[in-house]
Coordinates of C-alpha atoms in Angstrom, one line a residue:
M1 CA -4.3 -10.6 -30.7
K2 CA -2.6 -12.1 -27.7
S3 CA -4.4 -14.3 -25.2
L4 CA -4.6 -13.3 -21.6
R5 CA -1.6 -14.3 -19.6
R6 CA -2.3 -16.1 -16.3
S7 CA -2.6 -13.5 -13.6
R8 CA -1.0 -15.2 -10.6
F9 CA -1.1 -15.1 -6.8
V10 CA 2.1 -16.8 -6.0
I11 CA 3.9 -17.1 -2.6
L12 CA 6.3 -19.9 -3.1
A13 CA 5.3 -22.8 -0.9
A14 CA 8.9 -23.9 -0.4
L15 CA 9.9 -20.4 0.7
A16 CA 7.0 -20.2 3.2
A17 CA 7.9 -23.6 4.6
S18 CA 11.5 -22.6 5.1
C19 CA 10.9 -19.3 6.7
S20 CA 11.0 -18.7 10.4
F21 CA 7.3 -17.8 10.3
A22 CA 4.1 -19.5 9.2
S23 CA 2.6 -17.7 6.2
P24 CA -1.1 -16.7 6.4
F25 CA -1.3 -16.8 2.6
A26 CA -3.2 -19.6 0.8
V27 CA -0.8 -20.9 -1.8
Q28 CA -2.9 -21.7 -4.8
A29 CA -2.4 -22.1 -8.5
A30 CA -4.3 -19.5 -10.5
D31 CA -6.6 -20.5 -13.4
P32 CA -7.2 -17.8 -16.0
I33 CA -10.6 -16.2 -15.9
P34 CA -12.2 -16.8 -19.3
L35 CA -11.9 -13.6 -21.3
A36 CA -11.6 -12.5 -24.9
D37 CA -8.1 -12.0 -26.4
S38 CA -6.7 -9.0 -24.6
I39 CA -3.9 -7.1 -23.1
P40 CA -3.4 -8.8 -19.7
L41 CA -4.0 -7.3 -16.3
Q42 CA -1.0 -7.1 -14.0
D43 CA -1.0 -8.6 -10.6
L44 CA 1.3 -8.5 -7.5
D45 CA 3.5 -11.3 -8.9
G46 CA 4.5 -9.3 -12.0
H47 CA 7.7 -7.4 -12.8
F48 CA 7.8 -3.7 -11.7
P49 CA 10.9 -2.2 -13.1
F50 CA 11.9 1.3 -12.2
Q51 CA 13.5 3.8 -14.6
P52 CA 14.7 6.9 -12.7
P53 CA 14.6 10.2 -14.4
E54 CA 17.9 11.7 -15.6
S55 CA 17.6 15.0 -13.6
L56 CA 16.8 15.9 -10.0
E57 CA 14.1 18.3 -11.3
A58 CA 12.4 15.6 -13.2
W59 CA 12.7 13.2 -10.2
N60 CA 11.1 15.8 -7.9
T61 CA 8.2 16.1 -10.3
R62 CA 7.7 12.4 -10.5
R63 CA 8.2 12.0 -6.7
T64 CA 5.4 14.4 -6.1
E65 CA 3.1 12.3 -8.4
V66 CA 4.0 9.1 -6.6
L67 CA 3.4 10.5 -3.2
E68 CA 0.1 12.0 -4.2
Q69 CA -1.0 8.6 -5.5
L70 CA 0.3 6.9 -2.3
A71 CA -1.7 9.3 -0.1
V72 CA -4.9 8.7 -2.0
S73 CA -4.4 5.0 -2.0
Q74 CA -4.0 5.1 1.8
G75 CA -7.1 7.1 2.5
L76 CA -5.1 10.2 3.4
L77 CA -6.6 12.7 1.0
P78 CA -8.0 14.2 3.1
K79 CA -6.2 12.9 6.1
P80 CA -8.8 11.8 8.6
T81 CA -8.9 13.4 12.0
L82 CA -6.8 11.4 14.3
A83 CA -7.3 11.1 18.0
P84 CA -5.0 13.1 20.3
V85 CA -2.0 11.0 21.2
K86 CA -2.7 10.2 24.9
P87 CA -0.7 7.0 25.5
V88 CA -1.5 4.7 28.4
V89 CA 1.9 3.4 29.6
H90 CA 1.9 0.7 32.3
G91 CA 3.6 -2.5 33.5
L92 CA 7.2 -1.2 33.6
Q93 CA 9.7 -4.1 33.9
E94 CA 13.4 -3.5 34.6
L95 CA 15.6 -5.9 32.7
D96 CA 19.3 -6.3 31.8
G97 CA 20.4 -3.1 30.2
Y98 CA 16.8 -2.1 29.2
A99 CA 13.3 -1.9 30.4
T100 CA 9.9 -2.6 28.8
A101 CA 6.5 -1.1 29.2
K102 CA 3.0 -1.8 27.8
V103 CA 1.6 1.0 25.7
Y104 CA -1.6 1.7 23.8
F105 CA -3.2 4.8 22.4
E106 CA -5.9 5.7 19.8
S107 CA -5.2 6.4 16.1
L108 CA -8.6 6.9 14.6
P109 CA -11.0 7.7 17.4
G110 CA -11.8 4.5 19.2
F111 CA -9.3 2.4 17.3
Y112 CA -6.2 1.5 19.3
V113 CA -2.5 1.0 18.5
T114 CA -1.0 -1.6 20.9
G115 CA 2.6 -2.5 21.6
T116 CA 5.7 -2.8 23.7
L117 CA 8.0 0.1 24.6
Y118 CA 11.7 -0.7 25.0
L119 CA 13.7 1.8 27.1
P120 CA 17.5 2.1 27.5
R121 CA 19.1 1.6 30.9
D122 CA 22.6 2.8 30.3
G123 CA 23.1 5.2 33.2
K124 CA 22.7 8.4 31.2
P125 CA 20.8 11.3 32.7
A126 CA 17.0 11.1 32.6
D127 CA 16.7 14.2 30.4
T128 CA 18.9 12.6 27.7
K129 CA 17.3 13.0 24.2
R130 CA 17.6 9.7 22.4
P131 CA 16.8 8.3 18.9
G132 CA 13.5 6.6 18.5
I133 CA 12.9 3.5 16.5
L134 CA 9.5 2.2 15.2
C135 CA 9.5 -1.6 14.8
P136 CA 6.5 -3.0 12.9
H137 CA 6.5 -6.7 12.5
G138 CA 5.6 -8.9 9.5
H139 CA 3.5 -12.0 9.1
W140 CA 5.2 -14.0 11.8
D141 CA 2.6 -16.1 13.7
N142 CA 1.1 -13.9 16.5
G143 CA 3.4 -11.0 15.6
R144 CA 4.7 -9.5 18.8
F145 CA 3.8 -12.7 20.7
Y146 CA 5.7 -14.9 18.3
H147 CA 7.3 -18.0 19.8
A148 CA 9.2 -20.3 17.4
S149 CA 8.8 -24.0 17.6
D150 CA 11.6 -26.3 18.9
A151 CA 12.3 -27.4 15.3
E152 CA 12.5 -23.8 14.1
L153 CA 14.8 -22.9 17.0
K154 CA 17.2 -25.8 16.2
T155 CA 17.3 -24.8 12.5
S156 CA 18.0 -21.1 13.3
L157 CA 20.9 -22.1 15.6
A158 CA 22.3 -24.8 13.3
T159 CA 22.3 -22.6 10.2
G160 CA 23.9 -19.6 12.0
A161 CA 20.7 -17.5 11.5
E162 CA 20.7 -16.8 15.3
R163 CA 23.3 -16.9 18.1
F164 CA 21.0 -17.4 21.1
E165 CA 17.9 -19.4 21.9
S166 CA 16.0 -16.3 23.0
A167 CA 16.6 -14.6 19.7
A168 CA 15.7 -17.8 17.8
R169 CA 12.4 -18.0 19.7
N170 CA 11.5 -14.4 18.9
P171 CA 13.9 -12.5 16.5
M172 CA 11.6 -9.4 16.6
Q173 CA 12.1 -9.1 20.4
A174 CA 15.8 -9.5 19.9
R175 CA 15.9 -6.6 17.5
C176 CA 14.1 -4.3 20.0
V177 CA 16.2 -5.4 22.9
Q178 CA 19.5 -4.7 21.1
L179 CA 18.3 -1.3 19.8
A180 CA 17.4 -0.3 23.4
R181 CA 20.8 -1.5 24.6
M182 CA 22.3 0.8 21.9
G183 CA 20.6 3.8 23.6
C184 CA 17.4 4.0 21.5
V185 CA 13.8 4.2 22.6
V186 CA 11.9 1.5 20.6
Y187 CA 8.2 1.0 20.0
Q188 CA 7.2 -2.4 18.6
Y189 CA 3.5 -2.1 17.6
D190 CA 1.0 -4.7 16.4
M191 CA -0.3 -5.1 12.9
V192 CA -4.1 -5.0 12.7
G193 CA -5.4 -8.4 13.8
Y194 CA -2.2 -9.5 15.6
A195 CA -1.4 -9.9 19.3
D196 CA -3.3 -7.3 21.2
S197 CA -4.8 -5.5 18.2
Q198 CA -8.0 -7.6 17.9
Q199 CA -10.7 -4.9 17.3
I200 CA -10.6 -6.1 13.7
S201 CA -9.7 -9.8 13.8
F202 CA -6.8 -11.5 12.0
D203 CA -9.2 -13.3 9.7
R204 CA -10.9 -10.0 8.7
A205 CA -7.6 -8.1 8.2
H206 CA -5.5 -10.8 6.6
R207 CA -7.7 -13.7 5.4
Y208 CA -10.6 -12.0 3.6
G209 CA -12.1 -14.6 1.2
V210 CA -10.2 -17.5 2.8
K211 CA -12.6 -17.8 5.7
D212 CA -16.4 -18.2 5.1
A213 CA -17.3 -15.8 7.9
N214 CA -16.0 -12.7 6.1
P215 CA -19.0 -10.6 5.0
E216 CA -18.9 -7.2 3.3
V217 CA -21.9 -5.8 5.3
A218 CA -23.1 -6.1 8.9
A219 CA -26.5 -5.0 10.1
G220 CA -27.0 -2.9 6.9
Q221 CA -23.7 -1.2 7.3
W222 CA -20.6 -1.6 5.1
L223 CA -17.4 -3.4 6.1
L224 CA -13.9 -3.5 4.8
Y225 CA -13.5 -5.0 1.2
S226 CA -17.0 -3.9 0.2
P227 CA -17.5 -1.8 -2.9
R228 CA -18.5 1.0 -0.6
A229 CA -15.4 0.8 1.5
E230 CA -13.2 0.7 -1.6
G231 CA -15.2 3.6 -3.0
L232 CA -14.2 5.6 0.1
M233 CA -10.6 4.4 0.0
Q234 CA -11.0 2.5 3.2
S235 CA -8.8 -0.6 3.6
T236 CA -6.9 -2.7 6.0
M237 CA -3.6 -1.3 4.6
A238 CA -4.9 2.2 5.2
L239 CA -5.7 1.4 8.8
Q240 CA -2.2 0.0 9.3
T241 CA -0.6 3.0 7.6
I242 CA -2.6 5.4 9.8
N243 CA -1.4 3.4 12.9
S244 CA 2.2 3.7 11.8
L245 CA 1.8 7.5 11.4
Q246 CA 0.2 7.8 14.8
A247 CA 3.0 5.6 16.3
F248 CA 5.5 8.1 14.9
E249 CA 3.6 10.9 16.7
F250 CA 3.7 8.9 19.9
L251 CA 7.5 8.7 19.7
A252 CA 8.0 12.3 18.4
N253 CA 6.0 13.6 21.4
R254 CA 8.0 11.8 24.1
D255 CA 10.3 14.0 26.2
D256 CA 13.1 11.4 26.0
I257 CA 13.3 11.3 22.2
D258 CA 15.0 13.6 19.7
A259 CA 12.2 14.0 17.2
K260 CA 14.7 14.6 14.4
K261 CA 16.2 11.1 15.0
I262 CA 13.3 8.7 14.5
A263 CA 13.8 5.6 12.2
I264 CA 11.6 2.7 11.2
T265 CA 12.5 -0.9 10.5
G266 CA 10.6 -4.1 9.9
A267 CA 10.8 -7.2 7.7
S268 CA 8.5 -8.6 5.1
G269 CA 5.0 -7.1 5.8
G270 CA 6.7 -5.0 8.4
G271 CA 9.1 -3.9 5.7
T272 CA 6.1 -2.8 3.7
Q273 CA 4.9 -0.7 6.6
S274 CA 8.4 0.7 7.0
F275 CA 8.9 2.1 3.5
I276 CA 5.3 3.2 3.1
A277 CA 5.4 5.2 6.4
A278 CA 8.8 6.7 5.6
A279 CA 7.6 7.8 2.2
L280 CA 4.5 9.5 3.6
E281 CA 6.1 11.0 6.7
P282 CA 9.1 13.1 5.8
R283 CA 10.0 13.5 9.5
I284 CA 11.0 9.8 9.7
A285 CA 14.8 10.3 9.5
A286 CA 15.8 6.8 8.3
A287 CA 14.2 3.6 7.1
F288 CA 15.4 0.0 7.0
P289 CA 12.8 -2.2 5.3
A290 CA 14.2 -5.8 5.3
V291 CA 13.4 -8.5 2.7
M292 CA 10.5 -6.6 1.0
V293 CA 11.5 -4.0 -1.5
S294 CA 12.0 -5.5 -5.0
T295 CA 10.8 -5.3 -8.6
S296 CA 9.2 -8.8 -8.1
M297 CA 6.4 -9.8 -5.8
Q298 CA 5.0 -6.6 -4.3
G299 CA 3.2 -7.8 -1.2
G300 CA 0.9 -10.9 -0.8
C301 CA -1.4 -9.9 2.0
T302 CA -4.5 -7.8 1.9
C303 CA -2.7 -5.6 4.5
E304 CA -0.1 -4.8 1.9
N305 CA -2.4 -3.9 -1.0
A306 CA -4.7 -1.0 -1.6
C307 CA -6.6 0.2 -4.7
L308 CA -4.5 2.6 -6.9
L309 CA -1.3 1.9 -4.8
R310 CA 0.9 0.4 -7.5
V311 CA -0.8 1.5 -10.7
G312 CA 2.1 2.7 -12.9
T313 CA 4.6 2.3 -10.1
G314 CA 6.1 -0.3 -7.7
N315 CA 7.8 -0.8 -4.4
V316 CA 11.3 0.3 -5.6
E317 CA 10.0 3.6 -6.9
I318 CA 7.9 4.2 -3.8
A319 CA 11.0 3.4 -1.6
A320 CA 13.0 5.9 -3.8
T321 CA 10.8 8.7 -2.6
I322 CA 12.6 8.4 0.7
A323 CA 15.7 9.9 -0.8
P324 CA 18.0 11.5 0.3
R325 CA 17.2 10.2 3.8
P326 CA 19.2 7.1 4.8
L327 CA 17.6 3.9 3.4
G328 CA 18.9 0.4 4.2
L329 CA 17.6 -2.9 2.6
T330 CA 18.3 -6.5 2.9
A331 CA 17.8 -9.3 0.4
A332 CA 17.4 -13.1 0.8
N333 CA 16.5 -16.2 -1.2
D334 CA 13.0 -14.9 -1.9
W335 CA 11.4 -12.3 -4.2
T336 CA 14.2 -9.8 -3.2
K337 CA 17.1 -12.1 -4.4
N338 CA 17.7 -10.1 -7.7
M339 CA 17.8 -6.7 -6.1
E340 CA 21.5 -6.3 -6.6
Q341 CA 21.0 -6.3 -10.4
D342 CA 17.4 -5.1 -10.7
G343 CA 16.2 -2.4 -8.3
F344 CA 19.2 -1.4 -6.2
P345 CA 21.2 0.2 -9.1
E346 CA 18.1 2.4 -9.8
L347 CA 17.9 3.4 -6.1
Q348 CA 21.5 4.3 -6.2
K349 CA 20.9 6.5 -9.3
V350 CA 18.1 8.4 -7.5
Y351 CA 20.3 8.9 -4.5
G352 CA 23.1 10.0 -6.8
L353 CA 20.8 12.9 -8.0
F354 CA 21.1 14.2 -4.5
N355 CA 24.9 13.5 -4.3
A356 CA 23.9 11.1 -1.5
K357 CA 24.7 7.7 -3.1
K358 CA 26.2 6.4 0.2
Q359 CA 22.9 7.0 2.0
V360 CA 21.4 3.9 0.4
E361 CA 22.5 0.4 1.3
L362 CA 21.7 -3.1 0.2
H363 CA 22.8 -6.2 2.2
P364 CA 22.1 -9.4 0.3
F365 CA 22.2 -12.7 2.2
I366 CA 20.9 -14.9 -0.5
H367 CA 22.1 -18.1 1.3
F368 CA 19.3 -17.5 3.8
P369 CA 15.6 -17.8 3.2
H370 CA 13.1 -15.0 3.9
N371 CA 14.2 -13.6 7.3
Y372 CA 15.3 -10.8 9.5
N373 CA 17.9 -12.9 11.3
H374 CA 20.9 -11.9 13.3
T375 CA 23.1 -11.5 10.3
A376 CA 20.7 -9.1 8.7
R377 CA 20.0 -7.3 12.0
V378 CA 23.8 -6.7 12.5
K379 CA 23.7 -4.7 9.3
M380 CA 20.7 -2.7 10.5
Y381 CA 22.4 -1.9 13.8
G382 CA 25.4 -0.5 11.9
F383 CA 23.0 1.5 9.7
I384 CA 21.3 3.0 12.8
N385 CA 24.7 3.6 14.4
R386 CA 25.9 5.7 11.5
A387 CA 22.6 7.4 10.7
F388 CA 22.3 8.7 14.3
Q389 CA 26.0 9.0 15.1
L390 CA 25.8 6.8 18.1
G391 CA 29.5 6.3 18.1
L392 CA 29.4 2.5 18.8
E393 CA 32.1 0.2 17.5
E394 CA 31.0 -2.0 14.6
P395 CA 30.1 -4.8 14.1
I396 CA 27.5 -4.5 16.8
L397 CA 26.6 -8.0 18.0
E398 CA 23.7 -9.0 20.2
R399 CA 24.0 -10.6 23.5
D400 CA 21.5 -12.9 25.2
F401 CA 18.3 -11.5 26.9
D402 CA 15.4 -12.8 28.9
L403 CA 12.6 -13.7 26.6
Q404 CA 9.2 -12.3 27.4
R405 CA 6.1 -14.3 26.5
A406 CA 2.6 -13.1 25.5
E407 CA 1.3 -13.1 29.1
Q408 CA 4.1 -10.7 30.1
L409 CA 3.7 -8.5 27.0
T410 CA -0.1 -8.1 26.6
V411 CA -1.3 -4.5 27.2
W412 CA -4.8 -5.7 28.4
D413 CA -5.6 -6.7 31.9
S414 CA -8.4 -6.1 34.5
E415 CA -7.3 -2.5 34.9
H416 CA -6.8 -2.0 31.2
P417 CA -9.7 -3.8 29.6
K418 CA -9.9 -4.7 25.9
P419 CA -11.8 -2.1 23.8
E420 CA -14.8 -2.8 21.6
A421 CA -14.3 -5.2 18.8
G422 CA -16.0 -7.2 16.1
L423 CA -18.0 -6.6 13.0
G424 CA -20.2 -4.0 14.6
F425 CA -17.2 -2.0 15.7
E426 CA -15.6 -2.3 12.2
A427 CA -18.8 -0.9 10.6
K428 CA -19.0 1.9 13.2
L429 CA -15.3 2.8 12.6
L430 CA -15.7 3.0 8.8
A431 CA -18.9 5.1 9.1
S432 CA -17.3 7.6 11.5
W433 CA -14.2 7.8 9.2
A434 CA -16.4 8.4 6.2
T435 CA -18.4 11.2 7.9
D436 CA -15.2 12.9 9.1
V437 CA -13.5 13.1 5.7
A438 CA -16.8 13.9 3.9
A439 CA -17.1 17.1 6.0
K440 CA -13.5 18.1 5.1
I441 CA -14.2 17.7 1.4
E442 CA -17.5 19.6 1.6
K443 CA -15.6 22.4 3.4
D444 CA -12.8 22.4 0.8
P445 CA -13.9 21.2 -2.7
T446 CA -10.4 21.5 -4.0
I447 CA -9.6 18.2 -2.2
A448 CA -12.0 16.3 -4.5
S449 CA -10.4 18.0 -7.5
K450 CA -7.0 16.8 -6.3
G451 CA -8.4 13.3 -5.8
W452 CA -9.8 13.1 -9.3
K453 CA -6.6 14.3 -10.7
V454 CA -4.8 11.4 -9.1
L455 CA -7.5 8.8 -9.9
L456 CA -7.7 9.8 -13.6
K457 CA -3.9 10.2 -14.2
P458 CA -3.8 6.5 -15.4
S459 CA -6.6 7.3 -17.8
L460 CA -4.5 10.1 -19.4
S461 CA -1.5 7.9 -19.6
L462 CA -3.5 5.2 -21.4
A463 CA -4.8 7.8 -23.8
K464 CA -1.2 8.6 -25.0
D465 CA -0.6 5.0 -25.9
L466 CA -3.6 4.7 -28.2
Q467 CA -3.5 5.3 -32.0
S468 CA -6.3 7.3 -33.4
N469 CA -7.3 7.9 -37.1
V470 CA -9.8 10.4 -38.4
E471 CA -10.9 10.1 -42.0
G472 CA -13.7 12.4 -43.0
E473 CA -16.4 12.0 -40.4
T474 CA -15.2 8.6 -39.2
L475 CA -13.0 8.0 -36.2
T476 CA -11.3 4.8 -35.1
V477 CA -9.0 4.2 -32.1
R478 CA -6.8 1.1 -31.7
N479 CA -4.6 -0.2 -28.9
R480 CA -1.1 -1.5 -29.3
E481 CA -2.4 -4.9 -30.3
K482 CA -4.2 -3.1 -33.2
T483 CA -7.6 -4.0 -31.6
E484 CA -10.3 -1.4 -32.4
V485 CA -11.3 0.1 -29.0
A486 CA -13.3 3.1 -30.2
R487 CA -15.2 4.2 -33.3
G488 CA -17.3 7.3 -34.0
R489 CA -19.1 9.3 -36.6
I490 CA -18.9 13.0 -36.1
P491 CA -20.1 15.0 -39.2
Q492 CA -18.1 18.1 -39.9
G493 CA -19.4 21.1 -38.0
W494 CA -21.3 19.0 -35.5
N495 CA -22.6 21.3 -32.8
K496 CA -24.9 19.0 -30.9
P497 CA -24.1 16.8 -27.9
I498 CA -21.8 13.8 -28.6
R499 CA -23.4 10.6 -27.3
M500 CA -20.9 8.2 -25.7
T501 CA -21.8 4.5 -25.6
G502 CA -20.2 1.1 -25.5
L503 CA -18.6 -0.5 -28.5
T504 CA -21.2 -2.3 -30.6
E505 CA -21.2 -4.0 -34.0
G506 CA -21.8 -1.9 -37.1
T507 CA -21.3 1.7 -37.9
A508 CA -21.7 4.4 -35.3
Q509 CA -24.6 6.7 -35.7
A510 CA -24.0 10.4 -36.4
G511 CA -22.8 12.2 -33.3
T512 CA -21.9 9.0 -31.5
L513 CA -18.6 7.8 -30.0
Q514 CA -18.5 4.1 -29.1
V515 CA -15.9 3.7 -26.4
A516 CA -14.5 0.4 -25.2
D517 CA -11.7 -0.8 -22.9
P518 CA -8.2 0.0 -24.3
N519 CA -7.0 -3.3 -23.0
G520 CA -9.5 -5.1 -25.2
L521 CA -11.1 -7.0 -22.2
E522 CA -14.7 -7.9 -22.7
L523 CA -17.3 -8.1 -20.0
V524 CA -18.1 -11.5 -18.7
E525 CA -21.7 -11.7 -17.6
N526 CA -21.7 -7.9 -17.4
Q527 CA -18.8 -7.9 -15.0
Q528 CA -15.3 -6.4 -15.5
S529 CA -12.3 -8.6 -15.4
V530 CA -10.2 -9.2 -12.2
V531 CA -7.0 -11.1 -11.6
K532 CA -7.2 -14.6 -10.2
N533 CA -6.6 -14.6 -6.4
P534 CA -8.0 -16.8 -3.6
R535 CA -8.9 -13.6 -1.8
P536 CA -11.3 -11.5 -3.9
A537 CA -10.2 -8.1 -2.6
A538 CA -10.4 -5.2 -5.1
A539 CA -6.8 -4.2 -4.3
Y540 CA -5.4 -7.3 -5.9
T541 CA -6.6 -6.1 -9.3
F542 CA -7.1 -2.4 -8.9
G543 CA -4.0 -1.8 -6.9
Y544 CA -2.1 -2.6 -10.1
N545 CA -4.5 -1.7 -12.9
P546 CA -7.0 1.1 -13.6
T547 CA -10.6 -0.1 -13.5
L548 CA -12.6 -0.7 -16.6
M549 CA -14.2 2.8 -16.3
Q550 CA -10.9 4.5 -15.8
R551 CA -9.5 2.7 -18.9
R552 CA -12.6 3.7 -20.9
V553 CA -12.0 7.3 -19.9
G554 CA -8.5 7.0 -21.5
T555 CA -10.1 5.7 -24.7
A556 CA -12.6 8.6 -24.8
V557 CA -9.9 11.2 -24.1
A558 CA -7.8 9.8 -27.0
A559 CA -10.8 9.9 -29.3
L560 CA -11.8 13.5 -28.4
K561 CA -8.2 14.8 -28.7
A562 CA -7.9 13.2 -32.2
L563 CA -11.2 14.8 -33.3
Q564 CA -10.1 18.1 -31.9
A565 CA -6.7 17.9 -33.6
K566 CA -8.4 17.4 -36.9
G567 CA -10.8 20.3 -36.4
A568 CA -13.7 17.9 -36.5
I569 CA -15.2 19.2 -33.2
A570 CA -15.3 22.6 -31.4
S571 CA -12.7 23.4 -28.8
Q572 CA -15.2 22.5 -26.2
V573 CA -17.9 19.9 -26.6
I574 CA -21.1 18.7 -24.9
L575 CA -21.1 15.0 -23.9
E576 CA -24.1 12.8 -23.3
G577 CA -24.3 9.4 -21.7
K578 CA -26.9 7.0 -20.3
G579 CA -26.5 4.6 -17.3
D580 CA -22.9 3.5 -16.9
D581 CA -22.0 5.8 -19.9
A582 CA -23.3 8.7 -17.9
V583 CA -20.6 8.0 -15.4
L584 CA -18.1 7.8 -18.3
V585 CA -18.9 11.3 -19.6
Q586 CA -18.8 12.8 -16.1
L587 CA -15.3 11.4 -15.6
V588 CA -14.1 12.5 -19.0
K589 CA -15.0 16.0 -18.1
K590 CA -13.0 15.7 -14.9
A591 CA -10.1 14.3 -16.9
V592 CA -10.0 17.0 -19.6
P593 CA -12.1 19.9 -18.3
D594 CA -10.7 22.2 -21.0
L595 CA -12.1 20.0 -23.7
V596 CA -15.6 19.4 -22.3
R597 CA -18.0 22.3 -21.7
E598 CA -20.9 20.3 -20.4
V599 CA -22.2 16.8 -19.7
R600 CA -25.8 15.6 -19.9
T601 CA -26.7 12.4 -18.1
I602 CA -29.6 10.1 -18.7
E603 CA -30.6 7.7 -15.9
P604 CA -27.0 7.8 -14.6
T605 CA -25.6 4.8 -12.6
S606 CA -25.4 5.9 -9.0
P607 CA -22.1 5.1 -7.2
D608 CA -24.2 4.3 -4.1
N609 CA -25.9 1.5 -6.0
I610 CA -22.7 -0.3 -7.2
G611 CA -22.8 -3.6 -5.4
S612 CA -19.8 -5.3 -6.7
I613 CA -16.1 -4.5 -7.4
R614 CA -16.7 -6.1 -10.8
H615 CA -19.5 -3.7 -11.8
P616 CA -18.5 -2.0 -15.1
A617 CA -18.8 1.5 -13.4
F618 CA -16.8 0.7 -10.2
V619 CA -14.0 3.1 -9.5
P620 CA -12.2 3.2 -6.1
G621 CA -12.5 6.6 -4.5
M622 CA -15.6 7.6 -6.5
L623 CA -17.8 7.7 -3.4
L624 CA -15.2 9.8 -1.6
Y625 CA -14.7 12.4 -4.3
K626 CA -18.0 12.1 -6.1
P627 CA -18.3 12.4 -10.0

């Protein structure tokens, strides 16, 4: 058997130091957690190749699966009730060829999206319908309020990354200004914890586990990253995705915007928000996620990871679901540097299935470090020009602008006071969100069925990879490493309940199936394995791997199907389990309802009592959809 590979959390220190932003990630070598020999868990720094189907029909089927999984991972099944979009717009400033205004509005009730609106001033009639552009930022210090140091400014100008000091100081602002001067209405909005979005702090949203003051509960209520929040599919990434979708509605509802011409573009973490939002919202007409999409590192921050998100998939395949809508990408000397050879050809193949191969673009600038500099932005301006037929001559180059600082951009003032914030607010927000979606599931139980179908799809995939052998009344199941992961003894004609337990030494008793992890990972101090990461968020493990319980469901399904194929059990069986194994039999019935007639539970582990993401019965979404 193979030893566990090192699961790594790697953001290259040299890369972070050379970027035009300061990384919030703690760069730390990862030591392996002591485990038995095993099939290793995958982490964000793995390889996520994409193999497109050969036909459009097959791709449409796979695309539906990916989007269903994406929706569940982002807490969007069911979609929570969002607040009506009633933007507060104030502080209009007229500038050279454009104007800015301060804007905020609710996404979830009581939770605000904050940002800057950029408006064209090109002399066209006031009733002109214009394209709209959403501009999420990445992990640049202070986000929308970013202000590069003198040293960073000099480097940007000397290397040709930027043409003007204003753009070197704040390349995100430069992007918005130029798009407005091209005739687009632009909304640059804050990531949770950045600039004006402080209802949930930067440390809470982006540094969980790094800072000491990062609890999972407050005054008896749950917070983000807690087992309860993960059980309800509540995450920082979900909040940011919801904000992006509400920001789209803000633009789509404006009288000066053509709702059929709304695009989204951002870099790094803003690139993640861009392709995730465009995948989920089909009305987003075009997307340009810069220096993010690749088959390598998938997203280092807690705001880019959610449980289930990349189990059996990756960023390239998720971005492919945008097809055939226009999609533009850039690559740099970072984790995207191999996209020309690994990732982009596969995207071209998917677009080719729609006869739309020219609708996907990659612009590699490998001589630059991680960036969204002027060179890359020029390619984006051309992309937007063509996507929305603006009729501008290319290449479209920026000109200088008057840089606005934080005090000019902030949406909060004496007449527009900051909303409620802090741990108490966070707890109240999550509780309200949970109550809302619980009522929707109670009203429509098919939602829970859809949720479990998505949650247990990895279990069924694992079952197909296991090798089962039935000889007489004895069953064994082995993984690809030839490790025994299940054994059972089912006498011919057995018509009593089949008892499911964990794998123990010795021969199984009659009527018993002993079911272990198909990965061969053993519990350490009665806790399931997680990948090594300085921030102990569930998403870093279970955004890439099924949980132990989901994996055991796969083993159980393989065992039952082998017994059924040999005629050793009836077409439908009764399963019995105690404690954590009671959860196992309940989920097996949900995974293969045609095979299981009834389950009987003895002292079942309650999902409400699971106090750790390493509990053997922990499953993200289990509190939402209920076993």
